Short mmCIF file of C-alpha atoms and ligand atoms in Angstrom, two decimals:
data_model
loop_
_atom_site.label_atom_id
_atom_site.label_comp_id
_atom_site.label_asym_id
_atom_site.label_seq_id
_atom_site.Cartn_x
_atom_site.Cartn_y
_atom_site.Cartn_z
CA UNK A 1 -36.40 -1.04 5.90
CA UNK A 2 -34.71 -3.10 4.02
CA UNK A 3 -31.31 -2.08 2.39
CA UNK A 4 -29.35 -2.93 -0.47
CA UNK A 5 -25.78 -3.79 0.52
CA UNK A 6 -24.74 -6.21 -2.17
CA UNK A 7 -21.27 -4.31 -2.99
CA UNK A 8 -19.79 -5.13 -6.02
CA UNK A 9 -17.49 -8.25 -5.31
CA UNK A 10 -13.97 -7.94 -5.65
CA UNK A 11 -11.68 -8.72 -7.50
CA UNK A 12 -13.15 -7.92 -10.51
CA UNK A 13 -12.52 -9.35 -14.16
CA UNK A 14 -14.12 -9.92 -17.46
CA UNK A 15 -12.66 -11.10 -20.78
CA UNK A 16 -9.78 -9.57 -21.00
CA UNK A 17 -8.20 -11.10 -17.65
CA UNK A 18 -9.64 -14.30 -19.65
CA UNK A 19 -7.75 -13.69 -22.38
CA UNK A 20 -4.61 -12.33 -21.01
CA UNK A 21 -4.33 -15.69 -19.45
CA UNK A 22 -4.91 -17.85 -22.66
CA UNK A 23 -2.56 -15.57 -23.99
CA UNK A 24 0.32 -16.34 -21.50
CA UNK A 25 -0.83 -19.96 -21.43
CA UNK A 26 -0.49 -20.24 -25.33
CA UNK A 27 2.57 -18.37 -25.67
CA UNK A 28 5.02 -20.95 -24.92
CA UNK A 29 7.33 -19.19 -22.18
CA UNK A 30 5.63 -18.97 -18.57
CA UNK A 31 8.50 -17.03 -17.20
CA UNK A 32 9.41 -13.51 -17.88
CA UNK A 33 12.47 -14.24 -19.86
CA UNK A 34 11.39 -14.92 -23.33
CA UNK A 35 8.01 -14.09 -22.55
CA UNK A 36 6.29 -10.77 -23.68
CA UNK A 37 3.54 -10.19 -20.63
CA UNK A 38 5.58 -8.57 -18.03
CA UNK A 39 7.72 -6.76 -20.06
CA UNK A 40 4.59 -5.29 -21.55
CA UNK A 41 2.88 -4.99 -17.95
CA UNK A 42 6.13 -2.75 -16.42
CA UNK A 43 5.84 -0.56 -19.70
CA UNK A 44 2.13 0.08 -19.09
CA UNK A 45 2.60 0.24 -15.27
CA UNK A 46 5.81 2.41 -15.66
CA UNK A 47 3.90 4.85 -18.05
CA UNK A 48 0.64 5.23 -16.03
CA UNK A 49 2.73 6.55 -13.03
CA UNK A 50 4.82 8.25 -14.87
CA UNK A 51 7.76 6.60 -13.92
CA UNK A 52 10.85 6.09 -16.20
CA UNK A 53 11.10 2.59 -15.00
CA UNK A 54 9.20 -0.08 -13.60
CA UNK A 55 10.02 -3.97 -12.46
CA UNK A 56 7.26 -6.67 -11.74
CA UNK A 57 7.97 -8.48 -8.64
CA UNK A 58 6.32 -11.42 -6.61
CA UNK A 59 4.77 -9.62 -4.08
CA UNK A 60 4.64 -5.93 -2.04
CA UNK A 61 6.60 -7.34 0.46
CA UNK A 62 9.77 -8.20 -1.70
CA UNK A 63 9.07 -4.84 -3.56
CA UNK A 64 10.00 -3.25 -0.17
CA UNK A 65 12.94 -5.07 0.11
CA UNK A 66 14.29 -4.50 -3.28
CA UNK A 67 13.47 -0.87 -3.36
CA UNK A 68 15.24 -0.39 0.13
CA UNK A 69 18.21 -2.37 -1.51
CA UNK A 70 18.84 -0.47 -4.53
CA UNK A 71 18.89 2.63 -2.42
CA UNK A 72 21.87 1.22 -0.08
CA UNK A 73 20.04 -0.21 2.64
CA UNK A 74 21.82 -2.98 4.49
CA UNK A 75 22.81 -4.45 7.97
CA UNK A 76 23.26 -1.70 10.78
CA UNK A 77 21.43 1.00 8.97
CA UNK A 78 18.15 2.37 10.07
CA UNK A 79 14.84 3.01 8.18
CA UNK A 80 12.15 5.37 9.40
CA UNK A 81 8.74 3.77 9.08
CA UNK A 82 5.33 5.22 10.49
CA UNK A 83 4.13 3.22 13.34
CA UNK A 84 0.68 2.71 12.13
CA UNK A 85 1.04 0.69 8.71
CA UNK A 86 0.99 -2.78 7.39
CA UNK A 87 3.82 -4.75 8.64
CA UNK A 88 5.56 -5.50 5.58
CA UNK A 89 7.21 -1.76 5.82
CA UNK A 90 9.22 -2.50 8.88
CA UNK A 91 10.01 -6.44 7.98
CA UNK A 92 11.15 -5.60 4.95
CA UNK A 93 14.04 -3.17 6.25
CA UNK A 94 14.35 -6.09 8.68
CA UNK A 95 15.18 -8.70 6.41
CA UNK A 96 17.87 -6.75 4.84
CA UNK A 97 19.42 -6.55 8.41
CA UNK A 98 18.16 -3.11 9.16
CA UNK A 99 16.86 -1.69 12.21
CA UNK A 100 13.01 -0.95 11.90
CA UNK A 101 12.68 2.81 13.37
CA UNK A 102 8.89 3.54 14.25
CA UNK A 103 7.35 7.05 14.22
CA UNK A 104 4.11 8.53 15.04
CA UNK A 105 1.44 9.33 12.36
CA UNK A 106 -0.82 12.39 12.15
CA UNK A 107 -4.18 11.76 13.98
CA UNK A 108 -6.27 12.58 11.08
CA UNK A 109 -4.93 11.39 7.99
CA UNK A 110 -2.80 8.52 9.80
CA UNK A 111 -0.02 9.23 7.69
CA UNK A 112 3.75 9.40 8.94
CA UNK A 113 4.32 12.53 10.83
CA UNK A 114 7.14 14.58 9.41
CA UNK A 115 8.17 16.13 12.60
CA UNK A 116 8.54 12.39 14.26
CA UNK A 117 10.31 11.43 10.92
CA UNK A 118 12.88 14.42 11.28
CA UNK A 119 13.44 13.98 15.24
CA UNK A 120 14.33 10.22 14.45
CA UNK A 121 17.08 10.99 11.77
CA UNK A 122 19.96 10.03 13.09
CA UNK A 123 23.66 9.26 11.43
CA UNK A 124 22.67 5.76 10.54
CA UNK A 125 19.58 6.38 9.05
CA UNK A 126 19.59 5.14 5.18
CA UNK A 127 15.95 5.77 3.86
CA UNK A 128 12.59 7.11 5.26
CA UNK A 129 9.62 5.16 4.04
CA UNK A 130 6.06 7.19 3.81
CA UNK A 131 3.17 4.94 3.30
CA UNK A 132 0.13 6.48 1.73
CA UNK A 133 -2.44 5.09 3.62
CA UNK A 134 -5.53 4.19 2.26
CA UNK A 135 -4.47 5.72 -0.95
CA UNK A 136 -4.29 9.28 0.92
CA UNK A 137 -0.82 11.01 0.13
CA UNK A 138 1.71 11.53 3.13
CA UNK A 139 2.94 15.09 3.00
CA UNK A 140 5.19 14.80 -0.13
CA UNK A 141 6.36 18.33 0.08
CA UNK A 142 7.46 18.27 3.63
CA UNK A 143 9.26 14.62 3.24
CA UNK A 144 11.06 15.72 -0.11
CA UNK A 145 12.51 18.63 2.09
CA UNK A 146 13.24 16.45 4.86
CA UNK A 147 14.79 14.33 2.56
CA UNK A 148 17.05 16.55 0.72
CA UNK A 149 18.17 18.14 4.22
CA UNK A 150 18.91 14.99 5.87
CA UNK A 151 20.27 13.28 2.59
CA UNK A 152 18.36 10.19 3.25
CA UNK A 153 16.41 8.70 0.35
CA UNK A 154 12.57 8.23 0.37
CA UNK A 155 11.01 5.00 -0.50
CA UNK A 156 7.31 5.64 -1.03
CA UNK A 157 5.68 2.44 0.26
CA UNK A 158 2.77 2.88 -2.30
CA UNK A 159 0.68 -0.32 -1.78
CA UNK A 160 -2.22 1.37 -1.79
CA UNK A 161 -1.87 4.19 -4.01
CA UNK A 162 -1.79 2.88 -7.38
CA UNK A 163 -3.36 5.99 -9.53
CA UNK A 164 -2.77 8.67 -7.07
CA UNK A 165 -1.49 12.17 -7.73
CA UNK A 166 0.18 14.98 -5.78
CA UNK A 167 -0.11 18.05 -6.89
CA UNK A 168 -0.49 16.94 -10.34
CA UNK A 169 2.50 14.51 -9.90
CA UNK A 170 1.91 10.83 -9.74
CA UNK A 171 3.66 8.13 -7.62
CA UNK A 172 6.51 7.70 -10.49
CA UNK A 173 6.84 11.54 -10.99
CA UNK A 174 8.20 12.11 -7.09
CA UNK A 175 11.81 11.53 -7.06
CA UNK A 176 11.91 8.53 -5.06
CA UNK A 177 11.77 4.65 -5.79
CA UNK A 178 7.92 3.34 -4.79
CA UNK A 179 6.98 -0.03 -3.97
CA UNK A 180 3.32 -1.44 -4.78
CA UNK A 181 1.34 -4.53 -4.14
CA UNK A 182 -0.85 -6.45 -6.41
CA UNK A 183 -2.16 -8.93 -3.61
CA UNK A 184 -5.72 -9.92 -3.61
CA UNK A 185 -7.05 -6.98 -1.73
CA UNK A 186 -5.28 -4.19 -3.42
CA UNK A 187 -6.73 -1.79 -6.16
CA UNK A 188 -5.40 -3.98 -8.76
CA UNK A 189 -4.82 -7.59 -8.39
CA UNK A 190 -3.59 -10.95 -9.85
CA UNK A 191 -3.93 -12.61 -6.16
CA UNK A 192 -0.29 -11.51 -5.34
CA UNK A 193 2.45 -9.55 -7.27
CA UNK A 194 3.90 -6.25 -6.96
CA UNK A 195 6.04 -3.38 -8.61
CA UNK A 196 9.19 -0.97 -7.92
CA UNK A 197 9.11 2.19 -9.70
CA UNK A 198 12.54 3.76 -10.14
CA UNK A 199 13.40 7.21 -10.88
CA UNK A 200 16.68 6.56 -13.03
CA UNK A 201 18.02 3.85 -15.17
CA UNK A 202 20.92 3.18 -12.85
CA UNK A 203 18.71 2.09 -9.63
CA UNK A 204 16.26 0.52 -12.83
CA UNK A 205 19.26 -1.98 -13.58
CA UNK A 206 20.29 -2.87 -10.01
CA UNK A 207 16.77 -3.81 -9.23
CA UNK A 208 16.58 -6.16 -12.38
CA UNK A 209 19.64 -7.49 -11.35
CA UNK A 210 18.81 -8.24 -7.98
CA UNK A 211 15.52 -9.41 -8.28
CA UNK A 212 16.72 -12.15 -10.91
CA UNK A 213 19.76 -14.06 -8.63
CA UNK A 214 21.73 -10.80 -9.85
CA UNK A 215 21.58 -12.28 -13.78
CA UNK A 216 21.29 -9.48 -16.64
CA UNK A 217 18.45 -10.14 -18.74
CA UNK A 218 20.13 -12.07 -21.58
CA UNK A 219 22.77 -13.88 -19.38
CA UNK A 220 23.21 -17.74 -20.29
CA UNK A 221 26.54 -18.07 -18.74
CA UNK A 222 25.66 -18.06 -15.09
CA UNK A 223 27.77 -14.74 -14.65
CA UNK A 224 26.19 -13.38 -11.39
CA UNK A 225 26.88 -9.92 -11.54
CA UNK A 226 25.60 -8.89 -8.09
CA UNK A 227 24.07 -10.90 -5.20
CA UNK A 228 20.15 -11.08 -4.96
CA UNK A 229 17.28 -13.39 -5.04
CA UNK A 230 14.62 -14.80 -7.12
CA UNK A 231 11.91 -11.89 -7.22
CA UNK A 232 10.48 -12.55 -10.38
CA UNK A 233 7.05 -12.18 -11.85
CA UNK A 234 5.51 -14.77 -13.81
CA UNK A 235 3.73 -14.31 -17.27
CA UNK A 236 0.13 -15.23 -16.16
CA UNK A 237 0.09 -12.62 -13.23
CA UNK A 238 1.59 -10.04 -15.51
CA UNK A 239 -1.11 -10.56 -18.38
CA UNK A 240 -3.69 -10.27 -15.71
CA UNK A 241 -2.73 -7.49 -13.97
CA UNK A 242 -2.30 -5.75 -17.73
CA UNK A 243 -5.97 -6.49 -17.61
CA UNK A 244 -6.84 -4.96 -14.03
CA UNK A 245 -4.43 -1.65 -14.63
CA UNK A 246 -7.06 -0.96 -17.81
CA UNK A 247 -9.72 -0.98 -15.47
CA UNK A 248 -8.16 1.36 -12.50
CA UNK A 249 -8.64 4.47 -13.87
CA UNK A 250 -12.37 4.20 -14.25
CA UNK A 251 -12.61 2.78 -10.82
CA UNK A 252 -10.75 5.33 -8.82
CA UNK A 253 -13.21 8.00 -10.79
CA UNK A 254 -16.08 6.36 -8.90
CA UNK A 255 -14.62 5.92 -5.79
CA UNK A 256 -12.91 9.58 -6.17
CA UNK A 257 -16.63 10.70 -6.34
CA UNK A 258 -18.32 8.30 -3.60
CA UNK A 259 -15.84 8.92 -0.83
CA UNK A 260 -16.35 12.75 -0.47
CA UNK A 261 -20.35 11.78 -0.05
CA UNK A 262 -19.40 8.95 2.27
CA UNK A 263 -17.15 10.62 4.29
CA UNK A 264 -19.59 13.66 4.84
CA UNK A 265 -22.29 11.32 5.82
CA UNK A 266 -20.12 9.79 8.27
CA UNK A 267 -18.76 12.94 9.49
CA UNK A 268 -22.20 14.03 10.64
CA UNK A 269 -22.81 10.73 13.21
CA UNK A 270 -22.14 12.01 16.68
CA UNK A 271 -18.52 10.48 17.80
CA UNK A 272 -17.27 9.36 14.13
CA UNK A 273 -14.16 11.18 12.41
CA UNK A 274 -13.76 9.88 8.87
CA UNK A 275 -9.96 9.88 7.87
CA UNK A 276 -8.66 13.56 6.50
CA UNK A 277 -7.06 14.16 3.40
CA UNK A 278 -4.59 16.30 1.85
CA UNK A 279 -5.82 19.07 -0.28
CA UNK A 280 -2.65 19.02 -2.44
CA UNK A 281 -3.38 15.25 -3.45
CA UNK A 282 -5.59 15.70 -6.47
CA UNK A 283 -6.28 12.19 -6.96
CA UNK A 284 -6.68 9.61 -4.13
CA UNK A 285 -7.37 6.16 -5.35
CA UNK A 286 -9.25 4.93 -1.85
CA UNK A 287 -7.85 1.81 -0.71
CA UNK A 288 -10.00 1.88 2.09
CA UNK A 289 -12.87 3.83 3.90
CA UNK A 290 -11.69 4.83 7.35
CA UNK A 291 -12.88 6.08 10.19
CA UNK A 292 -12.24 6.72 13.84
CA UNK A 293 -14.42 6.70 17.13
CA UNK A 294 -12.14 8.49 18.99
CA UNK A 295 -12.37 7.49 22.82
CA UNK A 296 -13.48 4.14 22.51
CA UNK A 297 -11.92 1.05 23.72
CA UNK A 298 -10.01 -1.28 21.70
CA UNK A 299 -12.82 -3.74 22.95
CA UNK A 300 -15.64 -1.69 22.12
CA UNK A 301 -14.02 -1.06 18.99
CA UNK A 302 -13.28 -4.76 17.93
CA UNK A 303 -17.28 -5.66 18.97
CA UNK A 304 -18.40 -2.58 16.74
CA UNK A 305 -17.00 -4.12 13.63
CA UNK A 306 -18.31 -7.53 14.36
CA UNK A 307 -21.65 -5.65 14.27
CA UNK A 308 -21.04 -3.73 11.30
CA UNK A 309 -20.05 -7.29 9.53
CA UNK A 310 -23.02 -8.79 10.94
CA UNK A 311 -25.54 -6.30 9.40
CA UNK A 312 -23.55 -6.78 6.43
CA UNK A 313 -20.78 -4.36 5.94
CA UNK A 314 -17.02 -5.71 4.70
CA UNK A 315 -15.86 -3.79 8.08
CA UNK A 316 -12.27 -4.56 9.33
CA UNK A 317 -10.38 -3.27 12.40
CA UNK A 318 -7.37 -1.06 11.50
CA UNK A 319 -3.68 -2.32 11.51
CA UNK A 320 -2.22 -2.87 14.64
CA UNK A 321 0.86 -0.33 15.98
CA UNK A 322 3.96 -2.06 14.72
CA UNK A 323 5.86 -2.21 17.66
CA UNK A 324 2.70 -4.30 19.55
CA UNK A 325 2.90 -7.47 17.42
CA UNK A 326 5.81 -9.88 18.48
CA UNK A 327 7.24 -10.10 15.17
CA UNK A 328 8.44 -6.84 15.07
CA UNK A 329 10.83 -7.44 18.10
CA UNK A 330 12.25 -10.95 16.68
CA UNK A 331 15.02 -9.23 15.15
CA UNK A 332 16.90 -5.95 14.16
CA UNK A 333 14.46 -4.14 16.01
CA UNK A 334 15.39 -0.51 17.46
CA UNK A 335 16.64 -0.87 20.86
CA UNK A 336 13.96 0.47 23.15
CA UNK A 337 10.96 -0.89 24.77
CA UNK A 338 7.08 -1.06 23.85
CA UNK A 339 6.49 1.49 26.57
CA UNK A 340 8.96 3.83 25.13
CA UNK A 341 7.54 3.79 21.81
CA UNK A 342 3.89 4.35 22.68
CA UNK A 343 5.06 7.28 24.67
CA UNK A 344 6.65 8.47 21.54
CA UNK A 345 3.61 7.69 19.59
CA UNK A 346 0.61 9.03 21.02
CA UNK A 347 -1.38 8.84 17.82
CA UNK A 348 -0.77 5.69 16.96
CA UNK A 349 -1.71 4.51 20.15
CA UNK A 350 -5.20 6.14 19.45
CA UNK A 351 -5.58 5.15 15.74
CA UNK A 352 -4.53 1.39 16.07
CA UNK A 353 -7.50 0.87 18.77
CA UNK A 354 -10.30 3.43 17.58
CA UNK A 355 -9.94 2.97 13.82
CA UNK A 356 -12.47 0.92 11.41
CA UNK A 357 -12.05 0.40 7.79
CA UNK A 358 -14.30 -0.57 4.88
CA UNK A 359 -13.54 -2.31 2.15
CA UNK A 360 -12.81 -0.31 -1.27
CA UNK A 361 -15.74 -2.48 -3.45
CA UNK A 362 -18.11 -0.64 -1.09
CA UNK A 363 -16.94 3.02 -2.88
CA UNK A 364 -17.72 1.01 -6.17
CA UNK A 365 -21.38 0.97 -4.89
CA UNK A 366 -24.29 3.36 -5.71
CA UNK A 367 -24.83 6.79 -3.70
CA UNK A 368 -27.72 5.21 -2.20
CA UNK A 369 -25.31 2.69 -1.09
CA UNK A 370 -23.16 5.28 0.91
CA UNK A 371 -26.64 6.51 2.27
CA UNK A 372 -26.92 3.00 3.40
CA UNK A 373 -23.61 2.36 5.12
CA UNK A 374 -23.85 5.83 6.95
CA UNK A 375 -27.29 4.56 8.37
CA UNK A 376 -25.62 0.99 9.48
CA UNK A 377 -22.81 3.19 11.27
CA UNK A 378 -25.03 5.30 13.14
CA UNK A 379 -27.20 2.59 14.19
CA UNK A 380 -24.59 0.10 15.33
CA UNK A 381 -23.02 2.93 17.21
CA UNK A 382 -26.41 4.09 18.69
CA UNK A 383 -26.96 0.53 20.20
C1 PLP B 1 -0.40 -4.85 1.45
C2 PLP B 1 0.81 -4.18 1.81
C3 PLP B 1 2.06 -4.28 1.72
C4 PLP B 1 2.59 -5.87 1.23
O1 PLP B 1 2.02 -6.21 0.11
P1 PLP B 1 1.90 -7.80 -0.25
O2 PLP B 1 2.17 -7.78 -1.87
O3 PLP B 1 1.02 -8.42 0.57
O4 PLP B 1 3.34 -8.55 0.09
C5 PLP B 1 3.31 -3.31 2.20
N1 PLP B 1 2.32 -2.67 2.70
C6 PLP B 1 1.19 -2.07 2.70
C7 PLP B 1 1.04 -0.76 3.39
C8 PLP B 1 0.51 -2.91 2.15
O5 PLP B 1 -0.80 -2.85 2.49
#
């Protein structure tokens, strides 16, 4: 039987991106100081996420670094991160001289285990970083409580969570600093780019200074008020992101319709367990369509992904446990071993070996294509 596996392409663009790029080109200023695209984008992006202040930056990794820095993370501090995430979560902390402390995740949602995070808090802990994996929220109620009890700020790695909502609250309304990414695969993109959402003006002002070599927006006298670096976004990227933002909500609507269907079809396949969400999250942007095949070996999982690809699905293997990469141990790693962390993170040990994800462009496809995906997965697993 011939199946239609021609999913929508990613990234998407139309005349709005084209017009934006020309607008930026002809504006005569191609950096944010003196231009208007980055300023407008920050207003629009902040408002969309319910954040009082937004700052556009060069990429999501820099956004995390800046977010950690403004809440006071520095040398000698500890930052608690989930062990199952993209490596930027820990690298951002390590670049600031802080120790990244990985903790286990939930085996169904793949999000940070709040109990594990609580146990990892010490008097050196300066931030806890939940990652809303694949756009499904970590338990923000329990984390808010832990944050308050421990007196440690939350820094949300929201690189997968553009437009997400937790009990009616958007990412920027949850009272913590949040970092987002606009890398090519993310839910809105300019190829590269990032943003930080701030809960108050003070942190936002510090963020601006830090992202622009310590200079206030109007400085002409090289009076660098703080230390910093250059994480400024350019006008071209911001013009593209304004167009991408305008398209995001409609795309989330489609993915929100498709995922429950695909999830149920996948769940009906023997051996397949799709990622679980939390009912308190009332809008899920769905950055990845993820599922586990519990009990299979890492080798078999990798082979399965190759087979799914050969059958026409944009399939990928899951992130590796961060403590199982060489990069994690190069500097500012905790004083422990891979073996000890593996023992402390049993769910991570399983998920990183047996999880598979499909690109979110699949969820922009038709209902018939959700059935086609499930059929391909069932056939591939059955072989
Ligand atoms: C993509 C990603 C980042 C980093 O974003 P870049 O823009 O690629 O630097 C950080 N955290 C997570 C979870 C990501 O997936």
